[in-house]
Amino acid sequence: MLCLSIPLSFSLATLTLSLSWFPKRMISHCFGESPISLLEKCKSMYQLKQIHSHTIKMGLSSDPLFRNRVIAFCCAHESGNMNYAHQVFDTIPHPSMFIWNTMIKGYSKISHPENGVSMYLLMLTSNIKPDRFTFPFSLKGFTRDMALQHGKELLNHAVKHGFDSNLFVQKAFIHMFSLCGIVDLAHKVFDMERGATNSVTLVLVLSACSKLKDLEWGKHIFKYINGGIVEPCGEMDEAQGALALFREMQMSNVKPDEFTMVSILIACALLGALELGEWVKTCIDKNSNKNDSFVGNALVDMYFKCGNVRKAKKVFKEMYQKDKFTWTTMIVGLAINGHGEEALAMFSNMIEASVTPDEITYIGVLCACMVDKGKSFFTNMTMQHGIKPTVTHYGCMVDLLGCVGCLEEALEVIVNMPVKPNSIVWGSPLGACRVHKNVQLADMAAKQILELEPENGAVYVLLCNIYAASKKWENLCQVRKLMMERGIKKTPGCSLMELNGNVYEFVAGDQSHPQSKEIYAKLENMMQGLIKAGYSPDTSEVFLDLGEEDKETALYRHSEKLAIAYALISSGPGVTIRIVKNLRMCVDCHHMAKLVSQAYNRELIVKDKTRFHHFRHGSCSCNNFW
C-alpha cells in the first residue's frame, strides 16, 4: 500500500480578515465587479486574500467557480501558496476531478510530490477514480527516492485503472523513470506501448538518455526508431479531451508550462485546430517559451499539420536553436504538404549546416521526391550516411513507384525487401491499384494485409471500391459477404473542422448538428451551382445496392461535404477551410472540392488518412493521386 504520513489538514480560522485594513480602492472595485473578475486581475496572495475575505463577509465564497479559481491561483501562480489552497480545498464538500488534479499538480510544482501522492491517496479514499491527467501531474517533480519508493506502486495503480495504454500516462512514467535512472521500469513501460509510440515519447526518452549518459538505453530507442514503427499520437477524441482540459485551465487562470504547451500543440496538429494553435503561439511568445527548441519544433509541426506552410517556415526562420528534429520537421512538413522541391532544398541546407540526417529525415526526403531522385537518395542514404533502410523507407519507394503506375516494379521491391513487409508497405500498391484499376495486384496486396491484420476494415472497403470502379460485381459481393461473416463494419466517415475557436465534428449522413437544416439546404444549393459549372456525381466507388439516384444522395451526405457546406455559411469570404478526415477522400468528394475552390474562390485544405490536399483555383496539390 502507498503510505505517507504528511499532515494535509489546515484550519480556516485565520481566513476571515478584517475589513478595517481592506483598501478602499479594492472595496469600491468589489462593489463594481464580480469576485471572479477581480481574481482574474489578481497578482499576489495579498490581493487574493483580501478578495477572498470580502467574499466571505458578503456570503459569496461558496460559489464553486470562485473557489476553483482561488485554488487554481494558489497552485499555479508564481506567488501562490499551497497551504492556503488546501485550506480552501477543505471547505469543498465534493471536489471535482479538476480540483483534485490541480492540487496534485500544485504540490509537484513546489517540489513536494510526496504531498501530491498523499492527495492522490486521499482522492482514492473518497471513492474518486483517477483520470488520464492524475498520474502525469503526480509524477512531475519526482526525485529518485520518490520514484524508488512509489513509482512502481503508482504504475500498478495506472494499470489497474486502465491507463496502461494511454499515451499521455505512458509518456509521463517513461520520462519520470528515465530521468530518475530507473531504466528497467522505463523499459517496461516503453515496451508496453510498442506500436503506439510517437515522436514526443521518443524525444523525452532520448533527452533523458543524454542527461543520464545511458548509451545502452539510447541504442534501444534508436533501434526502435530504426524499425520504422513510429505512428502519430493519440486518437481524435483524446485530442479533443487535451483541448477541453486546456480551456478549463484557462478559465481557472492556471499558467501552462512548456510540457502543457507542447501537448496542446500536438492536439491542435491532430485536429487541424489552427485558430487555437495560433492562440497557443501567442501564449508562447508572451511567456518567452519560443526559445525552447522542443516548443519551437512542436509549433512548426502544428503549422504544417494544419496546412499553413507559410507560418511554419516563419517560425523556423525565427528559431534561435535548430536541432536535428527541427530540420527533420521542416523536411517532412514541406514534403507532406506538396512542397517537394523546397523539402529537398531544406535537406541540402541541413547538410551544409553540418547536421547529420537520420532515418526519419530520409523518410521526408523520399516522400518529397519523384522516382528517379528517390532511387538516388535511397542509395545515398546507406552509402553517404550509413543508414540501413527500414521497412518504412521501402514503403516510400513502393509509394513513389505506385504514383507513376510502375506497379510491377513496386511489387518487385516488396518481394526483394530484406525485411518482412508490413501492412503499410502492402497498403501503398493497394492504393495505387485504386487509381490505376489493377484488380489482380489489388487482390494480392489485400490478401497480404488481411493475413497481417484480419480486422482491418479499411482494406475491405478499399477493395470493394476498386471492384466497384472496375465493375467487378461478383468479386465485390464476395468481399461484402466476407465482411458480414467476419463482423467487419465500414468505419463511418468523420470530418473535423475548426471555426471561431471551436472544433466541429461531422459524420456522414448525420443530422444532429443544431444547424442541420441550414447545412443541408446550403449543400443542396452548392451542388446545384456546381452541376451548372460542370460537376457530375462520380458514383463509381459507391458499392451499395442502390439505384443511381440513391447513390448520388449517399455521396451528397459524405462528412467532408457537410463540413464544407457549414464552413461556407459560417465563415466570411476568402477564409481558408481546413478539414481533418479519418478516412481517405472518395473520388467524388475530391472532384467536388476542386470545383468549390474555384467557384467560391476559397482555399480548402483537407488532411485525410493518406495525405494533405491543398485545393486552390480548381486544382489539388496531390495531382489527383492519393
XYZ file of C-alpha atoms in Angstrom:
626
model
C 0.000 0.000 0.000
C 1.137 3.541 -0.720
C 1.506 5.322 2.598
C 2.663 8.825 3.512
C 2.417 10.437 6.929
C 2.283 14.071 5.844
C -0.397 16.221 7.530
C -2.701 17.723 4.952
C -5.448 19.337 7.031
C -5.443 23.041 7.873
C -7.744 25.479 9.656
C -9.675 28.350 8.101
C -9.597 30.211 11.409
C -7.121 32.756 10.041
C -9.015 33.190 6.789
C -11.566 35.814 7.916
C -9.747 39.109 7.647
C -10.936 42.450 8.988
C -12.338 44.911 6.508
C -10.730 47.694 8.505
C -7.485 47.245 6.563
C -9.154 46.319 3.304
C -8.087 49.107 0.871
C -10.911 51.442 -0.102
C -9.921 51.157 -3.745
C -10.338 47.364 -3.613
C -13.702 47.685 -1.820
C -15.008 50.041 -4.490
C -13.900 47.604 -7.115
C -15.678 44.783 -5.323
C -18.993 46.614 -5.484
C -18.465 47.317 -9.210
C -17.070 43.941 -10.286
C -17.699 40.290 -9.502
C -15.188 38.474 -7.243
C -14.269 36.204 -10.176
C -13.425 39.150 -12.414
C -11.260 40.557 -9.612
C -9.446 37.229 -9.295
C -8.571 37.427 -12.979
C -6.673 40.657 -12.244
C -5.104 39.328 -9.043
C -1.292 39.388 -8.998
C -0.366 38.342 -5.450
C -1.536 36.290 -2.497
C -2.009 39.556 -0.566
C -4.613 40.698 -3.090
C -6.206 37.245 -3.284
C -6.670 37.072 0.493
C -8.352 40.464 0.534
C -10.739 39.482 -2.257
C -11.447 36.142 -0.562
C -12.061 37.811 2.803
C -14.567 40.190 1.228
C -16.464 37.364 -0.480
C -16.705 35.551 2.879
C -18.159 38.677 4.500
C -20.626 39.014 1.612
C -21.575 35.323 1.783
C -20.331 34.649 -1.748
C -17.332 32.419 -1.041
C -19.202 29.140 -1.539
C -19.563 29.706 -5.295
C -17.859 26.649 -6.884
C -16.277 28.574 -9.757
C -14.859 31.183 -7.367
C -13.336 28.514 -5.102
C -11.917 26.693 -8.104
C -10.176 29.831 -9.281
C -8.810 30.589 -5.835
C -7.294 27.117 -5.660
C -6.007 27.324 -9.227
C -4.279 30.649 -8.457
C -2.682 29.273 -5.281
C -1.485 26.148 -7.100
C -0.234 27.677 -10.332
C 0.737 31.327 -9.768
C 4.387 32.083 -9.042
C 3.360 33.768 -5.796
C 0.818 31.064 -4.915
C 0.511 29.292 -1.565
C -0.306 25.592 -1.302
C -1.196 25.814 2.414
C -3.867 28.376 1.574
C -5.011 26.250 -1.377
C -5.511 23.307 0.944
C -7.481 25.410 3.428
C -9.902 26.342 0.666
C -9.899 22.762 -0.644
C -11.044 21.504 2.768
C -14.176 23.675 2.531
C -15.364 21.925 -0.649
C -17.805 19.061 0.080
C -17.293 17.239 -3.222
C -14.181 18.457 -5.114
C -14.260 17.987 -8.864
C -11.681 15.881 -10.700
C -10.132 19.102 -11.994
C -9.585 20.382 -8.430
C -8.011 17.113 -7.256
C -5.632 17.208 -10.222
C -4.887 20.911 -9.698
C -3.932 20.272 -6.069
C -1.722 17.334 -7.043
C -0.003 19.363 -9.750
C 0.426 22.294 -7.351
C 2.424 20.186 -4.899
C 4.596 18.878 -7.727
C 5.219 22.479 -8.832
C 6.733 23.422 -5.467
C 8.844 20.225 -5.411
C 6.673 18.455 -2.846
C 5.498 15.465 -4.914
C 5.103 13.483 -1.663
C 2.185 15.775 -0.779
C 0.801 15.208 -4.268
C 0.864 11.449 -3.684
C -0.906 11.995 -0.356
C -3.603 13.947 -2.190
C -3.899 11.066 -4.644
C -4.382 8.603 -1.775
C -6.955 10.898 -0.171
C -8.759 11.035 -3.501
C -8.923 7.220 -3.631
C -10.331 7.028 -0.099
C -13.029 9.473 -1.255
C -14.034 6.935 -3.923
C -12.811 9.188 -6.741
C -11.067 7.364 -9.564
C -8.052 8.974 -11.267
C -8.220 10.190 -14.843
C -5.516 10.370 -17.512
C -4.111 13.600 -16.051
C -3.786 12.436 -12.426
C -0.672 10.305 -12.866
C 1.317 12.752 -15.053
C 0.609 15.522 -12.524
C 1.573 13.227 -9.615
C 4.869 12.162 -11.219
C 6.106 15.627 -12.113
C 8.993 16.599 -9.848
C 9.665 13.060 -8.577
C 13.131 12.554 -7.146
C 14.947 9.246 -7.445
C 13.996 8.376 -3.844
C 10.335 9.138 -4.550
C 10.492 7.102 -7.741
C 12.028 4.124 -5.948
C 9.531 4.364 -3.086
C 6.314 4.983 -5.002
C 6.950 4.726 -8.750
C 6.246 1.026 -9.217
C 3.158 1.172 -6.997
C 1.734 4.116 -8.953
C 2.440 2.292 -12.205
C 0.443 -0.680 -10.886
C -2.380 1.710 -9.996
C -2.310 3.141 -13.526
C -2.601 -0.368 -14.989
C -5.362 -1.276 -12.542
C -7.400 1.783 -13.587
C -6.946 1.029 -17.293
C -4.362 3.676 -18.220
C -1.639 1.246 -19.305
C -2.499 2.002 -22.967
C -2.944 5.774 -22.565
C -0.117 7.604 -24.328
C -0.245 10.652 -22.050
C 0.150 8.475 -18.934
C 2.778 6.229 -20.535
C 4.929 9.199 -21.575
C 4.839 10.554 -18.020
C 6.023 7.261 -16.488
C 8.719 6.781 -19.147
C 10.000 10.311 -18.642
C 9.995 10.070 -14.850
C 11.664 6.651 -14.670
C 14.247 7.639 -17.298
C 15.234 10.897 -15.579
C 15.418 9.123 -12.225
C 17.733 6.486 -13.694
C 15.319 3.581 -13.133
C 15.892 2.178 -16.595
C 14.314 -1.239 -16.048
C 10.904 0.283 -15.274
C 11.271 2.811 -18.094
C 11.942 -0.172 -20.366
C 8.876 -1.949 -19.030
C 6.528 0.971 -19.761
C 8.146 1.644 -23.127
C 7.652 -1.976 -24.193
C 4.009 -1.816 -23.004
C 3.268 0.792 -25.690
C 5.234 -0.595 -28.647
C 3.404 0.268 -31.888
C 1.699 3.285 -30.348
C 4.841 5.298 -29.538
C 5.144 8.735 -31.106
C 7.902 11.264 -31.644
C 7.133 13.097 -28.387
C 7.771 9.964 -26.312
C 11.000 9.328 -28.172
C 12.220 12.901 -27.708
C 11.546 12.672 -23.961
C 13.347 9.357 -23.621
C 16.315 10.346 -25.794
C 16.641 13.563 -23.792
C 16.741 11.504 -20.597
C 19.322 9.136 -22.116
C 21.510 12.131 -22.925
C 21.294 13.535 -19.381
C 22.000 10.109 -17.853
C 24.690 9.280 -20.454
C 22.924 5.910 -20.817
C 24.238 4.621 -24.145
C 22.545 1.209 -23.975
C 19.075 2.674 -23.331
C 19.739 5.167 -26.117
C 20.661 2.344 -28.501
C 17.431 0.552 -27.576
C 15.402 3.626 -28.516
C 17.449 4.131 -31.669
C 16.766 0.529 -32.688
C 13.057 1.125 -32.106
C 13.090 4.232 -34.308
C 15.063 2.294 -36.898
C 12.230 -0.217 -37.066
C 10.053 2.462 -38.640
C 7.057 1.939 -36.392
C 6.597 5.456 -35.048
C 2.980 6.494 -35.546
C 1.066 9.770 -34.985
C -0.026 10.338 -31.411
C -3.403 9.662 -29.923
C -6.906 9.467 -31.270
C -9.107 12.398 -32.223
C -11.375 12.028 -29.210
C -8.383 12.086 -26.840
C -7.075 15.196 -28.557
C -10.425 16.923 -28.123
C -10.265 15.911 -24.378
C -6.237 17.508 -24.189
C -8.170 20.779 -25.578
C -11.231 20.626 -23.179
C -8.903 20.452 -20.190
C -6.817 23.323 -21.562
C -9.900 25.521 -21.799
C -10.755 24.659 -18.196
C -7.201 25.545 -17.184
C -7.555 28.922 -18.867
C -10.868 29.605 -17.135
C -9.146 28.931 -13.819
C -6.116 31.111 -14.640
C -3.716 28.166 -14.489
C -0.474 29.120 -16.235
C 0.571 26.301 -18.634
C 4.180 25.134 -18.678
C 6.261 24.021 -21.682
C 5.063 20.419 -21.393
C 1.433 21.563 -21.466
C 2.124 23.856 -24.422
C 3.668 21.030 -26.428
C 0.792 18.679 -25.559
C -1.759 21.273 -26.706
C 0.162 21.937 -29.920
C 0.157 18.199 -30.646
C -3.620 18.088 -30.108
C -4.071 21.128 -32.375
C -1.975 19.416 -35.047
C -4.046 16.239 -34.846
C -7.361 18.107 -35.055
C -6.249 20.750 -37.545
C -7.216 23.396 -34.946
C -5.145 26.259 -36.343
C -7.025 29.059 -34.549
C -6.340 27.545 -31.136
C -2.782 26.783 -32.237
C -2.333 30.467 -33.055
C -3.609 31.374 -29.603
C -1.123 28.944 -28.035
C 1.652 30.630 -30.017
C 0.603 33.961 -28.523
C 0.964 32.410 -25.051
C 4.370 31.042 -26.017
C 5.538 34.457 -27.210
C 4.150 36.111 -24.077
C 5.838 33.630 -21.739
C 9.124 33.602 -23.683
C 8.913 29.876 -24.367
C 9.751 30.273 -28.048
C 13.488 29.904 -27.393
C 12.871 26.330 -26.256
C 13.653 24.132 -29.282
C 11.209 21.449 -28.094
C 8.369 24.002 -28.077
C 9.564 25.523 -31.364
C 9.629 22.141 -33.079
C 6.095 21.385 -31.882
C 4.944 24.777 -33.172
C 6.465 24.163 -36.624
C 4.881 20.700 -36.708
C 1.483 22.130 -35.724
C 1.538 24.674 -38.546
C 2.494 22.043 -41.097
C -0.192 19.618 -39.915
C -2.762 22.413 -40.088
C -1.625 23.055 -43.670
C -0.137 26.506 -43.040
C 3.256 26.194 -44.712
C 3.986 29.937 -44.658
C 3.654 30.197 -40.865
C 5.726 27.036 -40.324
C 8.549 28.494 -42.394
C 8.324 31.792 -40.473
C 8.644 30.072 -37.075
C 11.579 28.025 -38.375
C 13.333 31.169 -39.560
C 12.845 32.862 -36.161
C 14.123 29.899 -34.089
C 17.441 30.606 -32.378
C 18.278 26.937 -31.834
C 17.760 24.431 -34.620
C 18.494 20.803 -33.830
C 18.174 17.684 -35.946
C 14.497 17.389 -35.070
C 13.886 20.959 -36.273
C 15.387 20.292 -39.705
C 13.600 16.947 -39.970
C 10.246 18.504 -39.031
C 10.717 21.073 -41.796
C 11.648 18.474 -44.423
C 8.773 16.140 -43.544
C 6.307 19.032 -43.232
C 7.181 20.500 -46.613
C 7.015 17.054 -48.227
C 3.566 16.092 -46.892
C 2.166 19.475 -47.949
C 3.257 19.016 -51.556
C 6.341 21.282 -51.480
C 8.765 18.622 -52.668
C 11.418 20.879 -54.205
C 11.545 23.063 -51.087
C 11.871 19.952 -48.919
C 14.878 18.792 -50.927
C 16.394 22.281 -50.762
C 15.906 22.224 -46.984
C 17.706 18.870 -46.879
C 20.656 20.410 -48.737
C 20.704 23.290 -46.229
C 20.692 20.772 -43.384
C 23.758 19.034 -44.799
C 25.511 22.387 -45.352
C 24.802 23.264 -41.702
C 26.730 20.086 -40.729
C 23.640 18.484 -39.203
C 23.612 14.725 -39.769
C 20.297 13.362 -41.070
C 18.700 10.275 -39.557
C 16.164 7.662 -40.641
C 13.176 9.960 -40.133
C 14.840 12.733 -42.145
C 15.193 10.386 -45.087
C 11.531 9.405 -44.867
C 10.693 13.065 -45.505
C 13.247 13.249 -48.321
C 11.846 10.175 -50.060
C 8.282 11.496 -49.713
C 9.408 14.705 -51.450
C 10.971 13.001 -54.479
C 9.929 11.805 -57.865
C 11.001 8.278 -58.781
C 14.468 8.951 -60.250
C 15.613 11.232 -57.442
C 14.054 8.874 -54.930
C 16.182 5.972 -56.155
C 19.293 8.138 -55.890
C 18.538 9.272 -52.337
C 17.645 5.723 -51.338
C 21.158 4.631 -52.388
C 22.877 7.659 -50.815
C 21.149 7.019 -47.513
C 23.364 3.981 -46.994
C 26.443 4.996 -48.993
C 26.865 8.519 -47.577
C 25.307 8.350 -44.124
C 25.445 4.662 -43.243
C 21.707 4.436 -42.628
C 20.255 1.000 -43.197
C 16.854 1.258 -44.924
C 13.909 0.268 -42.745
C 10.553 -1.106 -43.780
C 9.246 2.480 -43.855
C 11.886 3.572 -46.384
C 10.984 0.659 -48.626
C 7.360 1.663 -48.251
C 8.236 5.162 -49.501
C 9.898 3.693 -52.595
C 6.882 1.470 -53.259
C 4.648 4.548 -52.936
C 6.793 6.537 -55.410
C 6.621 3.736 -57.965
C 2.884 3.320 -57.454
C 2.284 7.042 -58.061
C 3.605 6.798 -61.628
C 1.927 3.464 -62.339
C 5.073 1.277 -62.105
C 3.140 -1.384 -60.222
C 5.223 -4.360 -61.342
C 8.429 -2.643 -60.235
C 6.754 -1.736 -56.941
C 5.857 -5.403 -56.439
C 9.448 -6.365 -57.225
C 10.714 -4.023 -54.498
C 8.342 -5.615 -51.974
C 9.302 -9.161 -52.914
C 13.043 -8.418 -52.676
C 12.922 -6.478 -49.393
C 15.452 -7.803 -46.827
C 12.854 -7.233 -44.094
C 9.312 -8.557 -43.919
C 6.862 -6.043 -45.455
C 4.177 -4.789 -43.099
C 0.606 -3.744 -43.837
C 1.688 -0.160 -44.571
C 4.035 -1.324 -47.334
C 1.329 -3.501 -48.891
C -1.132 -0.634 -48.496
C 0.819 1.529 -50.978
C 0.261 -0.703 -54.037
C -3.320 -1.282 -52.916
C -3.905 2.472 -53.025
C -2.156 2.682 -56.399
C -4.385 -0.097 -57.736
C -7.375 2.071 -56.846
C -6.083 4.803 -59.177
C -4.748 2.557 -61.947
C -7.545 -0.046 -61.619
C -5.227 -3.062 -61.380
C -7.552 -5.670 -59.884
C -5.049 -8.532 -59.924
C -2.412 -6.744 -57.838
C -5.136 -5.325 -55.580
C -6.238 -8.877 -54.755
C -2.678 -9.854 -53.897
C -1.988 -6.761 -51.751
C -5.291 -7.039 -49.897
C -4.674 -10.720 -49.154
C -1.256 -9.914 -47.674
C -2.644 -7.120 -45.482
C -5.544 -9.212 -44.209
C -3.166 -12.013 -43.241
C -1.389 -9.490 -41.031
C -4.491 -7.580 -39.917
C -7.664 -9.644 -40.456
C -9.822 -6.983 -38.730
C -8.639 -4.077 -40.917
C -11.985 -2.797 -42.189
C -10.403 -0.115 -44.398
C -8.833 -2.796 -46.613
C -12.177 -4.490 -47.272
C -13.748 -1.132 -48.139
C -10.878 -0.090 -50.424
C -11.030 -3.446 -52.197
C -14.779 -3.011 -52.650
C -14.143 0.449 -54.113
C -11.646 -0.997 -56.589
C -14.096 -3.737 -57.619
C -16.909 -1.198 -57.960
C -14.784 1.131 -60.102
C -13.777 -1.826 -62.306
C -17.356 -3.159 -62.405
C -16.258 -6.484 -60.869
C -19.615 -7.003 -59.172
C -19.159 -10.687 -58.374
C -15.848 -10.004 -56.598
C -17.468 -7.124 -54.734
C -20.283 -9.362 -53.493
C -17.762 -11.923 -52.243
C -15.881 -9.316 -50.235
C -19.092 -7.924 -48.765
C -20.166 -11.433 -47.793
C -16.786 -11.973 -46.145
C -17.196 -8.714 -44.226
C -20.564 -9.851 -42.877
C -19.230 -13.283 -41.917
C -16.320 -11.734 -40.011
C -18.412 -8.968 -38.486
C -16.425 -6.232 -40.238
C -18.237 -2.904 -40.411
C -17.381 0.097 -42.538
C -15.986 2.893 -40.398
C -18.293 5.907 -40.774
C -16.679 8.915 -42.378
C -15.903 11.682 -39.895
C -14.592 15.184 -40.601
C -13.339 17.675 -38.027
C -13.206 21.404 -38.687
C -12.296 24.382 -36.505
C -14.260 27.613 -36.712
C -14.082 30.540 -34.302
C -12.086 28.554 -31.778
C -14.469 25.558 -31.700
C -13.848 22.139 -33.246
C -16.922 20.755 -35.040
C -17.411 17.109 -35.915
C -19.403 15.959 -38.947
C -20.365 12.340 -39.554
C -21.584 11.045 -42.888
C -25.374 11.404 -43.118
C -25.629 12.860 -39.607
C -28.398 15.371 -38.843
C -27.692 16.065 -35.169
C -25.989 19.422 -35.711
C -28.108 22.364 -34.396
C -27.904 23.984 -37.835
C -28.534 20.750 -39.696
C -31.370 22.176 -41.828
C -29.250 25.126 -42.904
C -26.292 22.865 -43.682
C -28.298 20.527 -45.912
C -30.008 23.474 -47.588
C -26.621 25.029 -48.319
C -25.332 21.660 -49.541
C -28.241 21.330 -51.966
C -27.738 24.887 -53.196
C -23.997 24.308 -53.536
C -24.444 21.112 -55.524
C -26.930 22.698 -57.898
C -24.470 25.507 -58.559
C -21.583 23.064 -59.125
C -23.695 20.985 -61.524
C -24.192 24.097 -63.632
C -20.415 24.575 -63.518
C -19.859 21.063 -64.880
C -19.999 18.835 -61.808
C -21.290 15.308 -62.332
C -21.565 12.910 -59.351
C -18.998 10.106 -59.568
C -20.735 7.026 -58.128
C -18.064 4.577 -59.273
C -16.911 3.902 -55.717
C -20.358 3.600 -54.155
C -20.715 -0.149 -53.751
C -24.094 -0.199 -52.016
C -27.048 -1.984 -53.630
C -28.760 1.265 -54.557
C -30.187 2.869 -57.633
C -28.128 5.601 -59.288
C -30.209 8.386 -57.752
C -29.844 6.911 -54.251
C -26.106 6.534 -54.788
C -25.900 10.236 -55.600
C -27.840 11.042 -52.440
C -25.388 8.918 -50.399
C -22.483 10.811 -51.964
C -24.008 14.179 -51.087
C -24.030 13.249 -47.406
C -20.311 12.492 -47.045
C -18.819 14.145 -43.983
C -16.401 16.487 -45.775
C -19.253 17.835 -47.935
C -21.237 18.636 -44.781
C -18.184 20.337 -43.286
C -17.609 22.417 -46.426
C -21.274 23.488 -46.518
C -21.120 24.557 -42.863
C -17.903 26.488 -43.483
C -19.479 28.367 -46.384
C -22.429 29.549 -44.253
C -20.368 30.246 -41.118
C -17.191 31.953 -42.303
C -16.523 35.091 -44.297
C -15.430 35.277 -47.955
C -11.861 34.193 -48.606
C -11.402 32.356 -45.290
C -9.440 29.121 -45.738
C -11.428 25.957 -44.989
C -9.418 23.339 -43.058
C -10.741 19.810 -42.583
C -9.284 16.684 -40.959
C -10.885 13.426 -42.134
C -10.499 9.980 -40.586
C -10.758 8.142 -43.930
C -9.387 8.550 -47.431
C -11.322 11.062 -49.562
C -13.501 9.437 -52.189
C -13.128 10.349 -55.869
C -16.352 12.353 -55.881
C -15.527 14.452 -52.797
C -12.083 15.172 -54.227
C -13.575 16.342 -57.507
C -16.199 18.405 -55.718
C -13.590 20.117 -53.508
C -11.632 21.214 -56.564
C -14.741 22.810 -58.058
C -15.649 24.522 -54.757
C -12.173 26.067 -54.529
C -12.710 27.577 -57.973
C -16.401 28.517 -57.805
C -16.229 30.111 -54.320
C -12.650 31.401 -54.592
C -11.728 29.528 -51.413
C -8.657 27.569 -50.437
C -9.554 24.167 -48.982
C -7.015 22.128 -47.037
C -8.082 18.565 -46.349
C -5.922 16.172 -44.359
C -7.270 12.688 -44.968
C -5.928 9.331 -43.804
C -3.388 9.246 -46.620
C -2.095 12.771 -47.243
C -2.729 16.510 -47.418
C -4.816 18.041 -50.182
C -4.422 21.768 -50.888
C -7.275 22.781 -53.208
C -6.720 26.106 -54.980
C -8.268 27.540 -58.154
C -9.745 24.210 -59.241
C -6.668 22.009 -58.734
C -5.185 19.900 -55.950
C -1.626 19.616 -54.676
C -1.786 15.798 -54.837
C -2.106 15.895 -58.626
C -5.135 13.591 -58.338
C -3.149 10.749 -56.777
C -3.951 9.815 -53.196
